[in-house]
Amino acid sequence: MPEKKSFKTGGAADAAPLIIRSAELETVCGITSRLPENTLPEYAFAGKSNVGKSSLINALVQRKALARTSATPGKTQTINFYCVNEQFYLVDLPGYGFTKISESVKAKWGQMVERYLKKRGQLKAVFLLVDMRHKPTSDDCMMYDWIIHNGFRPIVVATKQDKLKKNELPKAKKLIRETLHMEEGDVLIPFSSETKAGRDDIYALLTG
């Protein structure tokens, strides 16, 4: 098994502000597609359907609809590469956990994502999104363990932070850490696409 890649941060204050000068969807890879021959660093984002991956990517690149949100869970069946500032890529992985997708399609998605995680030398980190309002699902736990198995310590982003009261946040963070069996040094970032809370902490990881 490869050595696990991990990220640690001292906080957003330790990094220079990230100014978004350009952002574009550069490559879309389906199940049978070859991965692009990129040389810039890549940061991948995984999460169940409707956890807010598209909203998070739009918040990071400061665009309203670069990553298209969908009312149909499980619709995204591709790996999408967004080039930012011609310096790095944000990579949107297919959502998981949607029951109406056939097992054969799920298996093909899994093979596609595994191929990406194992063979991508320029992949610097994998962000796993979970819904902060709820206990991580069995699919979340499975994905967390699977990312570790493929050589990365996931950076957990707890979305929809604005839906909780301030005094509910510590309990929610504790539940996520315990359910996923996160280690002491693993990074957990509460995030809101509405208020942009947590965005600077993610920027610090992208530029640190």
C-alpha positions in Angstrom: 0.0 0.0 0.0 1.4 3.5 -0.9 2.4 5.9 1.9 -0.6 8.0 2.9 -0.5 11.6 1.7 -1.8 14.0 4.3 -2.3 17.7 4.7 -1.9 19.8 7.8 -2.6 23.5 8.1 -2.0 26.1 10.7 -5.0 28.0 9.4 -6.0 30.5 6.7 -4.0 33.3 8.3 -0.7 31.4 7.4 -1.3 31.6 3.7 -1.5 34.5 1.2 -5.1 35.3 0.0 -6.0 33.3 -3.1 -7.1 35.7 -5.9 -9.1 34.0 -8.6 -8.0 35.4 -12.0 -9.4 32.6 -14.2 -11.4 29.4 -13.8 -12.7 27.1 -16.5 -14.0 23.6 -17.1 -11.2 22.2 -19.2 -11.8 18.4 -19.4 -14.7 16.0 -18.8 -13.8 12.3 -18.6 -16.4 9.6 -18.8 -16.0 5.9 -18.0 -14.2 5.0 -21.2 -12.2 8.3 -21.5 -8.5 8.6 -21.0 -7.4 10.9 -18.2 -5.9 14.2 -19.4 -2.1 14.6 -19.4 -2.1 17.5 -17.0 1.1 18.5 -15.2 -0.3 21.0 -12.7 -1.2 20.0 -9.2 -4.7 18.5 -8.7 -7.1 18.5 -5.8 -10.0 16.1 -5.9 -13.4 16.5 -4.3 -15.6 13.4 -3.5 -19.0 13.2 -1.8 -22.4 11.7 -2.0 -25.0 13.1 -4.4 -26.5 16.4 -3.3 -23.9 17.1 -0.5 -22.9 20.3 -2.2 -19.8 19.6 -4.3 -20.9 21.9 -7.2 -21.8 24.7 -4.8 -18.4 24.3 -3.0 -16.5 24.4 -6.3 -18.4 27.5 -7.4 -17.7 29.2 -4.1 -14.0 28.4 -4.4 -13.7 29.7 -7.9 -16.0 32.6 -7.1 -18.4 31.9 -10.0 -22.1 31.3 -9.7 -22.5 28.4 -12.1 -19.2 27.1 -13.4 -19.9 23.8 -11.8 -23.6 23.0 -12.7 -25.8 21.9 -9.8 -28.5 19.4 -10.6 -31.8 18.6 -9.1 -31.3 15.0 -10.2 -29.0 13.1 -7.8 -26.5 10.9 -9.5 -26.7 12.7 -12.8 -23.0 13.5 -12.9 -21.2 10.5 -14.3 -17.9 12.1 -15.2 -14.7 13.3 -13.7 -14.6 17.1 -14.3 -11.3 19.0 -14.3 -11.5 22.8 -13.5 -8.4 24.7 -14.2 -7.9 27.6 -11.8 -5.5 30.5 -12.5 -3.6 28.2 -14.8 -1.9 27.0 -11.6 -3.9 24.0 -10.4 -7.0 21.9 -11.0 -10.1 21.2 -8.9 -11.3 17.8 -9.8 -15.0 16.9 -9.3 -15.4 13.2 -8.8 -18.8 11.5 -9.5 -21.2 11.6 -6.6 -22.1 8.4 -4.7 -24.9 7.0 -2.6 -27.8 7.4 -5.0 -29.9 4.2 -4.9 -31.5 4.5 -8.3 -28.2 4.1 -10.1 -27.7 0.5 -11.2 -25.0 -1.6 -9.5 -23.2 -2.1 -12.8 -22.9 1.7 -13.3 -21.8 2.1 -9.7 -19.1 -0.5 -10.3 -17.9 1.3 -13.4 -17.8 4.6 -11.5 -15.8 3.0 -8.8 -13.3 1.6 -11.3 -13.0 5.0 -12.9 -12.4 6.8 -9.6 -10.0 4.2 -8.4 -8.0 4.4 -11.6 -7.8 8.2 -11.1 -6.7 8.0 -7.4 -4.1 5.3 -8.0 -2.4 6.6 -11.2 -2.5 10.3 -10.7 1.0 11.4 -9.7 0.0 15.1 -9.6 -2.9 14.5 -7.2 -2.0 16.4 -4.1 -5.0 15.9 -1.8 -8.5 14.4 -1.7 -11.4 16.4 0.0 -14.3 14.3 1.2 -17.6 16.3 1.6 -20.1 15.2 4.3 -23.4 16.9 5.3 -22.7 18.6 8.7 -26.4 18.4 9.7 -26.3 14.6 9.9 -24.2 11.7 11.0 -22.0 10.5 8.2 -23.7 7.7 6.3 -22.3 4.2 5.7 -21.4 5.3 2.2 -19.4 8.2 3.6 -17.5 5.9 5.9 -16.9 3.5 3.1 -15.5 6.3 0.9 -13.4 7.7 3.7 -11.8 4.3 4.2 -11.5 3.7 0.5 -9.6 7.0 0.0 -7.2 6.0 2.8 -6.8 2.6 1.1 -5.8 4.4 -2.1 -3.0 6.3 -0.3 -4.5 9.6 0.9 -5.7 11.0 4.3 -9.0 12.7 3.3 -9.5 16.3 4.2 -13.1 16.3 5.4 -15.3 19.3 4.5 -18.5 19.5 6.5 -21.0 21.3 4.2 -24.2 23.2 5.1 -22.6 24.7 8.2 -25.0 27.7 8.0 -27.9 25.3 8.6 -26.7 24.7 12.2 -26.8 27.0 15.2 -23.4 28.0 16.6 -23.8 26.0 19.7 -24.6 22.9 17.6 -21.3 23.0 15.7 -18.9 21.3 18.3 -21.3 18.4 18.7 -21.6 18.0 14.9 -17.8 18.1 14.4 -17.3 15.5 17.2 -19.9 13.2 15.7 -18.2 13.4 12.2 -14.8 12.7 13.7 -16.0 9.7 15.7 -18.1 8.2 13.0 -15.3 8.4 10.4 -12.7 7.3 12.9 -10.6 10.4 12.0 -7.2 10.6 13.6 -6.1 13.5 15.8 -4.2 15.3 13.1 -6.8 14.9 10.3 -8.3 18.1 9.0 -12.0 18.9 9.3 -13.3 22.1 7.8 -16.9 23.3 8.5 -18.1 25.0 5.3 -21.0 27.0 3.9 -21.5 27.9 0.3 -24.0 30.6 1.5 -21.8 32.5 3.9 -18.4 31.3 2.5 -17.4 30.1 6.0 -14.4 27.8 5.7 -13.4 28.9 2.2 -10.2 30.6 3.3 -9.3 27.4 5.2 -9.6 25.5 2.0 -7.7 28.2 0.1 -4.9 27.8 2.6 -4.6 24.1 1.7 -4.6 24.9 -2.0 -1.8 27.5 -1.7 0.2 26.3 1.3 
